[in-house]
Amino acid sequence: MPLDRRTFLKGLGLSTIGIAGSTGAGSDDLAFVSQAAAGTPPEQTVNFAENVIYQIISDRFRDGNPDNNATGELASDDCSNLRKYCGGDWQGIIDKIQSGYLTDLGVSAVWISPPFENITAVDSDIGTSYHGYWARDFTDTNQFFGDMETFKQLVDVAHQNGIKVVIDFVPNHTSPSTSDDELEDGVLYDNGSYVAAYNDDPESYFHHNGGTDYSSYEDQIYRNLYNLADFDQHEAYIDQYLKDAIKQWLDTGIDGIRVDAVAHMPPKWQKTLVDTIYDHRPVFTFGEWFLGADQSNPRYYEFSNDSGMSLLDFRFGHEIRQVLRDFTDDWYGFRDMLQETAAEHDQVIDQVPFIDNHDMPRFTVEGGDTRNTDMALAVLLTSRGTPAVYYGTEQYLTGGNDPENRKPMPSFDTTTTAYKVIQELTALRSSNPALAYGDTEERWINSDVFVYEREFGDNVVLVAINRSLDWYDVSGLHTSLPEGTYDDVLGGTLDGFTATVNADGSIDTFSLSPQTVCVWEYTGTTTEPALGHVGPTMGQPGHTVVLSGDGFGSTEGTVEFGTTSASVTSWSDTEIEATVPAVSGGYYDVTVTDANGVQSTPFSGYEVLSGDQISARFVVNDATTDMGENVYVVGNVHELGNWDADRAVGPFFNQVVHEYPNWYYDVNLPAGTDIEFKFVKIASDGTVTWESGSNRTYTTPTDSTGEYTGTWK
Ligand code: NOJ
Ligand code: NOJ
Ligand code: CA
Ligand code: CA
């Protein structure tokens, strides 16, 4: 059955059990599950690598409760106006979980639209808040999606069916502040009480620096994105408001968070947000750093590696569209993208690849060949990372830019080829850990054909794809699959066939027919510890960390952070739970040693923070610099680089909030701590100029935000 049975059973603490019924929503299953695990979250909320996420625009999936529909100017009952509310809601998602549509598809997480109360005004051009990105009160629900009780029911029903719930969180802004005042002026409420609006903002809860022209990182953080009222996260009230809000939603039992617009908020403040999340209840957190096609940005990778959260994999998303949708690039370009992302991301398997989403034209082209969609889904679902499938892609929904890419679900047909491809590969993702944790190796390539292998422990998946209308002979192919005969996992759905692997790992020359995808797999018995995933990748001493992989053995061994042992709270052959030991802040290699003394290869770069994190703004005035030189801060705590100028924090900004020769940067620091530090200037060739005199000192606040201002010396 396509349910993530492995994870599900692990959640019950069972290794094998027969569950009657072959479909996820069979009545036997439900009866069994609701007794055993009603309301119990899937155990694994930090590791999504074995999962497949299904992205839903809540207003467009299904109307499960017409009583909560918007009316009048806000509504478009037949959804002919795609900028208005069309009636979809959480009850509709509950219905489609219970009917088996999502469980049979095999997706194991749903990512829903921002669930918060949004503004209820209509703008004649840009429409309504049907998408959920125009929050008014982060503590309440969007009434058109449902009330809090229905939200909790969604979480419960999802959990009972092995599905995790991911919410979209939007801490960058409230809603548009339009000059013609058609909307609600970015108004903010807290638990039903008015707080402020963009033009009624005596406490400066919002930035008032105009709209961004994207000319620099600083510009896009501290100015409004479009005309969305931009929060000042440095303001103590807003910092607390947003952190309290996410804690409240974590308390509903959600399993994941997608963070909107992460390229538009101070990166180190976001690190304090992620610390708040992991400290409260760790869940898989991934951000949206929008990259355009063919854009690669060092800041993007830096954020993915430093913030503690993952990113939506825009590099993958654009590349696969070029190769299989637009045919503007070929498999060599795809291979290069795989190599670049594997090299640049510390944890490429934690990123979230996709083939389309609500911010780009649908993958399926009107009047185009849906076979391209099927092939792209097969590549996506056998990819490294946690794949996200956009709702309706399995029904070949088409549409250009927003809002055309957000049409209502046209049908819930379970017989489409795309539905079958997803079904077959979600099942493989949960049964063969090579897809979740394996590296990706090129085995054969030309512009039209790509044969790649995923391997982890003794598990192997080999994929062969020919995107073209031509036949190709594939000769000289080698694989890690053991000698034997392998049926196509897709059962011929995309014309795949059986392969025979010789004793030396070779496969005799074969012909790959047009538009064919073959998937061959071997699930082995890993006997030495293979560590695939550690999550979260950042935390504090005392936090729980989950290690996933294969071959840990059934007898408890040891987990180490560097050379310090971590106490183990649970141990199985594929999953260990341990507690981050009381080591000082820094980066640690994490290893698993089994009961026979065999050690895994290390998971590098687990970040131990020095304690609860707060955000502080460091300002240094009168720091004149030469061309190419920038100001940074370095100090005596891990968060300030432990006096290592190579790890100095910055570069500081000097154009929007303060202007050159004054510089500022919002920094994450351990709360309630006496720190010593200096500002430094670092030239483009790396030359470091330290401030003269004694170290500066600063005691960080115990919560809330802080500020330190000094003059360069
Ligand atoms: C990115 C979201 O995905 C997009 O749909 C939204 O409009 C903007 N961020 C602003 O919230
Ligand atoms: C590191 C030292 O520990 C610190 O005290 C000093 O100010 C800087 N280096 C600059 O010399
Ligand atoms: Ca409704
Ligand atoms: Ca911002």
XYZ file of C-alpha atoms and ligand atoms in Angstrom:
737
model
C 0.000 0.000 0.000
C 1.253 3.475 -0.790
C 1.039 4.750 2.785
C 4.433 5.350 4.305
C 4.129 2.119 6.199
C 7.739 2.052 7.379
C 7.497 5.417 9.101
C 3.999 4.747 10.275
C 4.914 1.466 11.905
C 7.964 3.006 13.457
C 5.652 5.612 14.947
C 3.748 2.855 16.687
C 6.969 1.296 17.858
C 6.324 -1.786 15.736
C 8.540 -3.305 13.137
C 6.167 -5.609 11.334
C 2.469 -6.066 11.540
C -0.216 -7.047 9.104
C -2.793 -4.354 8.497
C -5.839 -5.431 6.561
C -6.870 -3.562 3.463
C -4.816 -2.534 0.496
C -5.807 1.095 0.237
C -4.752 3.739 2.724
C -8.299 4.728 3.535
C -9.726 1.239 3.835
C -12.098 1.075 6.756
C -10.021 -1.574 8.523
C -6.996 0.690 8.499
C -8.875 3.616 9.894
C -10.409 1.635 12.704
C -7.031 0.241 13.655
C -5.209 3.495 13.429
C -7.702 5.621 15.256
C -7.487 3.351 18.290
C -3.753 3.133 18.300
C -2.646 6.550 17.235
C -5.462 9.076 17.099
C -3.948 12.509 17.250
C -0.440 11.153 17.660
C 1.909 12.953 15.349
C 4.097 10.862 13.078
C 7.174 10.291 15.170
C 9.414 11.798 12.563
C 8.851 15.527 12.234
C 12.414 16.546 11.470
C 13.257 14.122 8.699
C 11.121 14.346 5.579
C 13.592 12.666 3.228
C 11.477 9.521 2.874
C 8.374 11.644 2.313
C 6.736 13.336 -0.623
C 5.039 16.679 0.003
C 1.817 17.627 -1.791
C 1.428 21.399 -2.069
C -2.150 22.649 -1.828
C -3.596 26.101 -2.393
C -6.249 25.640 0.267
C -8.825 27.782 -1.554
C -8.488 25.765 -4.759
C -8.421 22.108 -3.752
C -11.918 21.261 -2.611
C -14.884 22.978 -0.992
C -15.724 20.658 1.887
C -17.917 23.155 3.712
C -19.974 25.657 1.682
C -21.111 27.309 4.947
C -17.739 28.986 5.435
C -17.504 30.385 1.906
C -16.738 34.029 1.280
C -19.614 36.063 -0.124
C -20.213 39.200 -2.150
C -17.219 40.964 -3.652
C -14.775 38.532 -2.059
C -16.165 35.465 -3.742
C -16.217 33.870 -7.147
C -18.388 30.825 -6.722
C -17.543 29.303 -10.088
C -13.939 30.473 -9.723
C -14.116 32.327 -13.018
C -12.276 35.134 -11.232
C -9.092 33.495 -10.044
C -8.255 36.438 -7.759
C -11.253 35.817 -5.532
C -12.135 33.204 -2.946
C -13.463 30.042 -4.588
C -14.610 28.082 -1.533
C -11.857 25.513 -0.948
C -11.095 24.757 2.684
C -9.537 22.428 5.259
C -12.664 20.275 5.366
C -12.080 19.614 1.672
C -8.559 18.386 2.423
C -9.880 16.219 5.260
C -12.445 14.765 2.846
C -9.809 13.947 0.253
C -7.605 12.262 2.831
C -10.525 10.186 4.081
C -11.696 9.304 0.573
C -8.265 7.828 -0.124
C -7.330 10.244 -2.914
C -4.207 11.491 -1.130
C -3.330 8.302 0.748
C -3.575 6.199 -2.408
C -1.452 8.742 -4.208
C 1.007 7.980 -1.445
C 1.997 11.504 -0.542
C 3.020 11.662 3.085
C 2.818 15.400 3.757
C 0.521 18.225 2.716
C 1.773 21.795 2.570
C -1.181 24.114 2.854
C -1.633 27.858 2.283
C -0.867 30.201 5.181
C -3.620 29.338 7.686
C -3.860 32.695 9.491
C -6.618 35.243 9.442
C -6.149 37.431 6.374
C -7.556 40.790 5.330
C -11.066 40.688 3.889
C -10.980 43.655 1.514
C -10.917 43.460 -2.284
C -8.636 45.403 -4.574
C -9.943 45.953 -8.072
C -6.570 44.942 -9.576
C -4.890 42.478 -7.279
C -8.025 40.939 -5.818
C -8.331 39.146 -2.500
C -6.319 37.219 0.069
C -7.528 33.789 -1.196
C -3.824 32.725 -1.295
C -3.317 33.477 2.393
C -0.220 35.681 2.043
C -1.976 38.806 3.391
C -2.192 38.094 7.111
C -4.066 40.322 9.544
C -3.956 38.231 12.727
C -1.364 35.445 12.973
C -3.068 34.008 16.063
C -6.367 33.256 14.372
C -7.464 31.173 11.400
C -8.537 32.236 7.956
C -12.304 31.917 8.401
C -12.759 30.845 4.788
C -10.479 27.843 5.335
C -12.045 26.884 8.656
C -11.909 27.466 12.395
C -9.268 26.251 14.834
C -11.243 23.133 15.605
C -11.328 22.162 11.941
C -7.625 22.900 11.654
C -6.854 20.536 14.520
C -9.129 17.975 12.956
C -7.148 18.280 9.740
C -3.949 17.624 11.676
C -5.499 14.631 13.441
C -7.013 13.068 10.342
C -3.785 13.589 8.432
C -1.781 11.953 11.209
C -4.151 9.022 11.447
C -3.468 8.448 7.774
C 0.303 8.774 7.882
C 0.297 12.291 6.440
C 2.243 15.181 7.920
C 0.958 18.754 7.855
C 3.163 21.651 6.762
C 1.925 25.214 7.144
C 3.104 28.217 5.191
C 4.358 30.933 7.564
C 4.762 34.556 6.448
C 6.849 36.524 8.971
C 8.041 39.135 6.444
C 4.884 41.192 6.119
C 1.184 41.641 6.682
C -0.750 42.822 3.612
C -0.434 45.479 0.906
C -0.535 49.071 1.949
C -2.015 50.599 -1.150
C -1.985 54.317 -1.773
C -5.597 54.261 -2.914
C -6.564 52.523 0.331
C -8.683 49.833 -1.279
C -7.208 47.214 1.032
C -6.565 47.384 4.803
C -3.294 49.337 5.005
C -1.255 46.363 6.217
C -3.219 46.237 9.453
C -2.024 43.918 12.247
C -4.149 42.348 14.968
C -3.178 40.227 17.942
C -5.764 37.772 19.122
C -8.557 39.993 17.807
C -7.133 43.280 19.126
C -5.926 46.022 16.841
C -2.154 46.606 17.022
C -1.125 48.944 14.206
C -1.431 49.641 10.510
C 1.177 50.771 8.018
C 0.038 54.395 8.201
C -0.830 54.236 11.884
C 2.429 52.959 13.253
C 3.621 55.057 16.219
C 5.916 52.274 17.494
C 7.481 51.664 14.058
C 6.482 48.026 13.848
C 6.900 48.257 10.094
C 9.785 49.470 7.952
C 9.090 52.796 6.298
C 11.848 52.723 3.718
C 9.799 52.492 0.524
C 9.634 49.506 -1.833
C 12.639 47.422 -2.783
C 14.213 47.590 -6.218
C 16.147 44.393 -5.375
C 19.410 46.247 -6.001
C 21.087 44.637 -3.016
C 20.501 42.069 -0.293
C 20.077 44.898 2.216
C 17.599 46.682 -0.011
C 15.375 43.636 -0.398
C 15.373 42.971 3.359
C 14.657 46.415 4.792
C 12.280 47.793 2.157
C 8.807 46.584 1.235
C 8.441 43.594 -1.046
C 5.995 44.939 -3.634
C 3.835 47.122 -1.404
C 3.495 44.578 1.370
C 3.766 46.216 4.811
C 7.209 45.033 5.881
C 7.706 43.954 9.496
C 10.646 45.328 11.454
C 11.681 42.087 13.152
C 14.227 44.051 15.188
C 11.330 45.739 16.984
C 10.842 43.813 20.257
C 7.073 43.549 19.970
C 7.180 42.153 16.429
C 9.988 39.725 17.282
C 7.901 38.374 20.147
C 4.624 38.444 18.230
C 5.966 36.342 15.378
C 7.722 33.867 17.676
C 4.665 33.490 19.914
C 2.514 32.965 16.835
C 4.626 30.163 15.431
C 4.750 28.489 18.859
C 0.979 28.579 19.001
C 0.760 26.851 15.610
C 3.401 24.332 16.647
C 1.165 23.473 19.576
C -1.563 22.356 17.169
C 0.659 19.425 16.211
C 1.878 20.505 12.769
C 4.889 18.671 11.389
C 6.559 21.226 9.171
C 6.849 24.895 8.265
C 7.453 26.530 4.902
C 8.781 30.041 5.524
C 7.773 32.636 2.947
C 10.171 35.183 1.439
C 13.322 34.293 3.366
C 15.447 36.433 1.032
C 13.595 39.438 2.443
C 14.267 39.129 6.160
C 17.450 39.530 8.214
C 19.160 36.140 7.947
C 20.394 35.993 11.531
C 17.014 37.035 12.909
C 15.642 34.052 11.011
C 18.203 31.919 12.773
C 16.687 33.040 16.082
C 13.257 32.143 14.690
C 14.466 28.670 13.716
C 16.050 28.269 17.153
C 12.689 29.195 18.695
C 10.984 26.537 16.575
C 13.515 23.800 17.344
C 13.531 24.731 21.019
C 9.742 24.571 21.223
C 9.012 21.519 19.079
C 11.377 20.630 16.260
C 9.692 20.301 12.860
C 11.093 20.269 9.329
C 11.465 23.913 8.299
C 12.185 25.032 4.749
C 12.285 28.506 3.283
C 11.328 30.067 -0.001
C 14.291 31.937 -1.443
C 12.949 32.685 -4.882
C 15.568 32.321 -7.590
C 14.868 33.042 -11.233
C 15.856 30.585 -13.959
C 19.626 30.318 -14.433
C 20.190 32.341 -11.283
C 22.651 31.024 -8.791
C 23.327 33.133 -5.744
C 26.018 32.550 -3.099
C 23.671 34.114 -0.529
C 21.124 31.423 -1.306
C 23.526 28.628 -0.412
C 24.894 30.542 2.553
C 21.377 30.833 3.920
C 20.673 27.144 3.355
C 23.877 26.232 5.189
C 23.705 28.729 8.027
C 20.089 29.410 8.963
C 19.203 25.966 10.306
C 16.400 25.668 7.762
C 16.332 24.081 4.309
C 15.262 25.758 1.086
C 12.891 25.079 -1.732
C 15.210 23.795 -4.450
C 14.767 26.428 -7.157
C 17.948 25.296 -8.923
C 16.410 21.861 -9.457
C 13.008 23.321 -10.293
C 14.200 25.589 -13.064
C 16.638 23.087 -14.530
C 14.139 20.261 -14.844
C 11.751 22.651 -16.588
C 14.446 23.556 -19.085
C 15.213 19.899 -19.775
C 11.747 18.329 -19.818
C 9.274 21.169 -20.369
C 10.896 23.870 -22.454
C 13.710 21.807 -24.019
C 16.075 24.766 -23.710
C 18.732 22.678 -21.967
C 19.738 19.029 -21.916
C 20.834 16.371 -19.425
C 24.363 17.751 -19.269
C 22.937 20.933 -17.796
C 20.858 18.863 -15.402
C 23.928 16.867 -14.381
C 25.809 20.120 -13.762
C 22.968 21.382 -11.563
C 23.116 18.170 -9.535
C 26.856 18.583 -9.053
C 26.609 22.263 -8.153
C 23.841 21.751 -5.608
C 25.555 18.719 -4.062
C 28.719 20.781 -3.639
C 27.110 23.994 -2.422
C 24.489 22.710 0.016
C 25.882 21.181 3.203
C 22.794 18.939 3.216
C 21.428 18.612 -0.285
C 19.009 15.884 0.821
C 17.201 18.338 3.106
C 16.268 20.686 0.261
C 12.848 20.549 -1.380
C 12.883 20.039 -5.162
C 9.767 20.571 -7.294
C 8.777 20.849 -10.959
C 6.284 23.669 -10.525
C 4.541 25.721 -7.864
C 2.123 28.609 -7.415
C 4.697 31.220 -8.414
C 5.549 29.955 -11.909
C 3.597 28.647 -14.900
C 2.325 25.093 -14.472
C 4.661 22.393 -15.740
C 2.056 20.953 -18.084
C 1.688 23.164 -21.133
C -1.771 23.755 -22.604
C -1.990 21.495 -25.664
C 1.470 20.135 -24.868
C 2.613 16.559 -24.391
C 1.648 15.320 -20.926
C 4.314 12.653 -21.247
C 6.827 15.363 -20.351
C 5.001 15.874 -17.056
C 5.063 12.133 -16.368
C 8.793 11.929 -17.055
C 9.510 14.991 -14.896
C 7.535 13.512 -12.009
C 9.543 10.300 -12.283
C 12.801 12.256 -12.084
C 11.496 14.437 -9.237
C 10.373 11.477 -7.154
C 13.656 9.628 -7.584
C 15.667 12.760 -6.781
C 17.737 13.654 -3.756
C 15.814 15.946 -1.407
C 12.210 15.879 -0.271
C 10.088 16.273 -3.413
C 7.075 18.571 -3.455
C 4.296 17.887 -5.970
C 2.005 20.831 -6.737
C -1.723 19.986 -6.470
C -3.334 19.256 -9.820
C -0.092 18.345 -11.583
C -1.345 14.746 -11.409
C -4.450 15.933 -13.307
C -2.322 17.791 -15.874
C -3.702 21.142 -14.788
C -2.314 23.938 -16.983
C -1.960 27.676 -16.542
C 0.510 30.512 -16.905
C 1.642 32.929 -14.263
C -0.247 33.638 -11.054
C -3.246 33.391 -10.770
C -3.615 31.133 -13.851
C -1.414 28.533 -12.150
C -3.863 28.341 -9.231
C -7.002 27.003 -10.918
C -9.358 24.767 -8.973
C -8.737 21.010 -9.018
C -10.427 19.898 -12.245
C -11.115 16.343 -11.022
C -9.892 13.712 -8.608
C -9.192 11.082 -11.231
C -7.043 8.268 -9.853
C -6.411 6.698 -13.248
C -4.163 9.287 -14.861
C -0.658 8.190 -15.778
C 0.785 10.929 -13.567
C -1.231 9.685 -10.598
C 0.165 6.180 -11.166
C 3.740 7.379 -11.485
C 3.445 9.272 -8.199
C 1.791 6.294 -6.531
C 4.498 3.874 -7.593
C 7.382 6.140 -6.644
C 6.041 7.394 -3.296
C 5.867 3.733 -2.311
C 9.455 3.193 -3.458
C 10.613 6.255 -1.503
C 9.326 4.790 1.718
C 10.628 1.270 1.073
C 14.085 1.872 -0.402
C 16.261 4.335 1.562
C 18.540 4.911 -1.436
C 16.047 7.546 -2.642
C 15.996 9.371 0.677
C 19.662 9.205 1.632
C 21.688 8.064 -1.354
C 24.079 10.119 -3.387
C 23.404 10.560 -7.092
C 25.841 9.098 -9.578
C 25.842 9.609 -13.324
C 26.003 6.222 -15.104
C 25.356 7.139 -18.729
C 24.558 10.435 -20.407
C 23.935 12.232 -23.674
C 21.714 15.220 -24.367
C 18.543 13.123 -24.419
C 19.385 10.175 -22.200
C 20.377 10.180 -18.552
C 21.003 7.076 -16.480
C 21.608 7.825 -12.826
C 21.997 5.782 -9.723
C 21.066 6.431 -6.120
C 22.901 4.309 -3.573
C 22.803 4.117 0.202
C 24.168 1.260 2.280
C 23.253 -1.875 0.362
C 20.295 -0.193 -1.340
C 20.334 0.873 -4.968
C 17.923 2.583 -7.366
C 18.884 2.917 -11.021
C 16.879 5.227 -13.286
C 17.139 5.419 -17.084
C 15.303 8.146 -18.973
C 15.098 9.047 -22.651
C 13.281 12.348 -23.062
C 13.284 12.367 -26.865
C 11.314 10.864 -29.739
C 14.419 8.972 -30.905
C 15.692 5.526 -29.970
C 19.065 5.283 -28.282
C 21.367 2.347 -27.649
C 22.822 2.411 -24.174
C 26.070 0.482 -24.114
C 28.828 -0.025 -21.572
C 26.500 0.713 -18.656
C 27.673 -0.227 -15.164
C 25.629 -0.299 -11.996
C 25.908 -1.129 -8.303
C 22.846 -3.360 -8.589
C 23.858 -6.924 -7.721
C 23.711 -9.602 -10.408
C 20.135 -10.448 -11.238
C 16.997 -9.577 -13.125
C 15.079 -6.431 -12.225
C 11.547 -5.551 -13.181
C 10.644 -1.938 -13.849
C 9.295 -0.427 -10.622
C 6.863 1.648 -12.690
C 5.435 -1.592 -14.097
C 5.852 -0.319 -17.646
C 3.771 2.811 -16.976
C 6.361 4.859 -18.856
C 7.391 1.957 -21.128
C 10.106 0.710 -18.818
C 11.226 -2.910 -19.047
C 13.148 -5.614 -17.228
C 16.924 -5.328 -16.950
C 19.501 -8.051 -16.411
C 22.631 -7.202 -14.493
C 25.705 -9.350 -15.055
C 28.036 -10.570 -12.307
C 30.481 -7.703 -12.960
C 27.719 -5.070 -12.620
C 27.446 -4.489 -16.361
C 24.187 -4.360 -18.270
C 24.366 -5.548 -21.887
C 23.637 -2.950 -24.540
C 19.940 -2.186 -24.723
C 17.712 0.145 -26.698
C 15.880 2.878 -24.878
C 12.623 3.679 -26.640
C 11.330 7.253 -27.012
C 10.013 9.016 -23.885
C 10.788 6.075 -21.661
C 11.574 5.917 -17.969
C 12.851 2.710 -16.351
C 13.307 2.439 -12.590
C 15.135 -0.597 -11.203
C 15.711 -1.120 -7.519
C 17.395 -3.344 -4.990
C 16.624 -3.134 -1.286
C 19.473 -4.833 0.538
C 20.338 -5.656 4.091
C 22.792 -3.064 5.321
C 24.993 -4.560 8.021
C 27.222 -1.624 8.893
C 25.930 1.703 10.176
C 25.075 4.004 7.277
C 24.098 7.428 8.610
C 21.797 9.123 6.107
C 20.306 12.052 7.916
C 20.540 14.060 11.096
C 17.767 16.434 11.990
C 17.493 19.170 12.874
C 21.003 20.162 11.832
C 21.186 22.880 14.474
C 20.266 22.854 18.149
C 21.268 23.384 21.739
C 22.604 20.999 24.358
C 19.613 19.065 25.660
C 17.697 19.183 22.372
C 16.585 15.939 20.799
C 18.170 14.966 17.537
C 17.001 12.168 15.228
C 19.507 10.122 13.242
C 18.165 8.161 10.296
C 19.791 5.609 8.082
C 20.268 1.891 7.831
C 22.251 -0.878 9.468
C 22.514 0.666 12.944
C 21.711 -2.798 14.309
C 19.101 -3.729 16.863
C 21.448 -3.460 19.841
C 22.189 0.001 21.162
C 25.593 1.424 20.337
C 26.839 4.984 20.729
C 26.284 8.389 19.179
C 29.026 10.969 19.392
C 29.245 14.698 18.798
C 32.926 15.049 18.034
C 34.389 12.911 20.775
C 31.579 13.465 23.297
C 28.940 10.769 23.676
C 25.309 11.750 23.421
C 22.739 9.987 25.545
C 20.545 7.735 23.429
C 16.819 7.700 24.104
C 15.787 5.192 21.426
C 17.633 2.939 19.015
C 16.519 0.836 16.082
C 18.171 -0.452 12.942
C 17.042 2.614 10.965
C 16.470 5.363 13.501
C 18.114 6.683 16.651
C 16.982 9.433 18.967
C 19.682 11.109 21.018
C 20.186 14.222 23.132
C 22.669 16.894 22.128
C 25.397 16.655 24.789
C 26.588 19.580 26.904
C 29.342 20.636 24.541
C 30.248 24.250 23.850
C 28.866 26.089 20.835
C 30.456 25.050 17.541
C 30.247 22.685 14.591
C 30.450 18.971 15.299
C 30.784 15.755 13.356
C 28.072 13.344 14.426
C 28.799 9.625 14.217
C 27.014 6.383 15.008
C 28.985 3.419 16.306
C 27.147 0.118 16.375
C 27.299 -2.518 19.102
C 30.164 -4.221 17.212
C 32.233 -1.071 17.306
C 31.805 -0.200 13.615
C 31.529 3.548 13.100
C 29.508 5.325 10.392
C 30.982 7.992 8.196
C 30.428 11.282 9.999
C 27.587 13.661 9.380
C 29.510 16.918 9.262
C 28.580 20.315 10.498
C 25.936 19.833 13.164
C 25.741 23.286 14.731
C 25.520 23.446 18.500
C 24.340 26.897 19.572
C 25.594 28.451 22.804
C 22.058 28.606 24.225
C 18.692 30.234 23.501
C 19.162 32.767 20.753
C 18.162 36.426 20.657
C 18.609 38.943 17.869
C 20.723 42.049 18.461
C 21.500 44.897 16.093
C 25.153 45.891 16.048
C 25.833 49.407 14.802
C 29.278 50.862 14.236
C 29.577 54.504 13.255
C 32.371 56.283 11.403
C 33.896 53.176 9.932
C 35.373 54.476 6.699
C 36.521 51.783 4.330
C 38.532 51.421 1.185
C 36.927 50.190 -2.014
C 35.893 46.554 -1.585
C 36.350 46.596 2.166
C 33.465 45.675 4.481
C 32.741 45.745 8.202
C 32.120 42.580 10.229
C 31.964 41.622 13.885
C 33.928 38.876 15.578
C 33.895 37.881 19.235
C 34.331 35.320 21.949
C 31.214 33.176 21.403
C 30.557 30.605 18.696
C 27.861 32.865 17.241
C 30.511 35.565 16.681
C 33.081 33.184 15.263
C 35.048 32.482 18.462
C 37.595 35.136 17.500
C 38.199 33.495 14.139
C 38.079 36.301 11.581
C 37.296 33.726 8.880
C 34.017 33.250 10.684
C 33.363 36.957 11.316
C 29.671 37.861 10.988
C 28.620 40.176 8.166
C 29.214 41.922 5.831
C 27.370 44.750 7.586
C 24.895 46.930 5.720
C 25.275 50.672 5.209
C 22.526 52.028 2.988
C 18.980 51.742 4.317
C 18.616 51.805 8.123
C 21.977 53.510 8.662
C 24.125 55.059 6.001
C 27.832 54.895 5.264
C 30.180 55.433 7.062
C 27.789 53.977 9.633
C 27.141 50.235 9.402
C 24.672 47.784 10.966
C 23.817 44.101 11.062
C 21.252 42.031 12.950
C 23.110 39.203 14.674
C 21.987 36.072 16.543
C 23.546 35.682 19.993
C 23.074 33.550 23.084
C 20.578 35.187 25.463
C 21.626 36.701 28.783
C 25.340 36.369 28.063
C 28.324 38.684 28.582
C 30.175 38.795 25.313
C 33.414 40.370 24.143
C 33.914 41.404 20.575
C 35.491 43.766 18.093
C 34.464 45.144 14.769
C 36.801 44.315 11.900
C 37.255 45.509 8.349
C 37.869 42.813 5.805
C 39.179 43.728 2.371
C 38.216 41.899 -0.800
C 41.572 40.094 -0.739
C 40.806 38.870 2.789
C 43.062 41.269 4.680
C 41.637 41.803 8.161
C 41.963 45.105 10.018
C 41.087 44.779 13.698
C 39.857 47.659 15.839
C 42.497 48.964 18.215
C 42.270 48.970 21.986
C 40.532 46.621 24.329
C 37.652 44.354 23.458
C 34.151 45.713 23.466
C 31.706 44.143 25.899
C 27.968 43.666 25.695
C 25.478 41.780 27.821
C 22.775 40.316 25.641
C 19.137 40.535 26.747
C 17.565 37.421 28.253
C 14.769 37.551 25.678
C 13.486 40.175 23.245
C 15.904 42.025 20.936
C 18.970 44.095 21.754
C 21.081 46.829 20.243
C 24.716 47.846 20.585
C 26.105 51.029 19.081
C 29.761 52.046 18.986
C 32.187 54.175 17.027
C 35.021 52.552 15.092
C 38.304 52.729 16.947
C 6.128 34.045 -2.103
C 4.864 33.305 -2.201
O 5.081 32.015 -2.642
C 4.023 34.129 -3.109
O 2.965 33.414 -3.623
C 3.618 35.320 -2.302
O 2.785 36.155 -3.026
C 4.864 36.101 -1.913
N 5.891 35.254 -1.382
C 4.547 37.149 -0.879
O 4.078 36.555 0.293
C 41.655 37.752 19.477
C 41.867 38.121 20.956
O 41.468 37.103 21.785
C 41.122 39.396 21.240
O 41.156 39.694 22.592
C 41.750 40.468 20.408
O 41.139 41.690 20.631
C 41.678 40.110 18.930
N 42.206 38.797 18.699
C 42.425 41.128 18.112
O 43.794 41.083 18.382
Ca -15.794 26.331 1.835
Ca 11.492 42.463 5.013
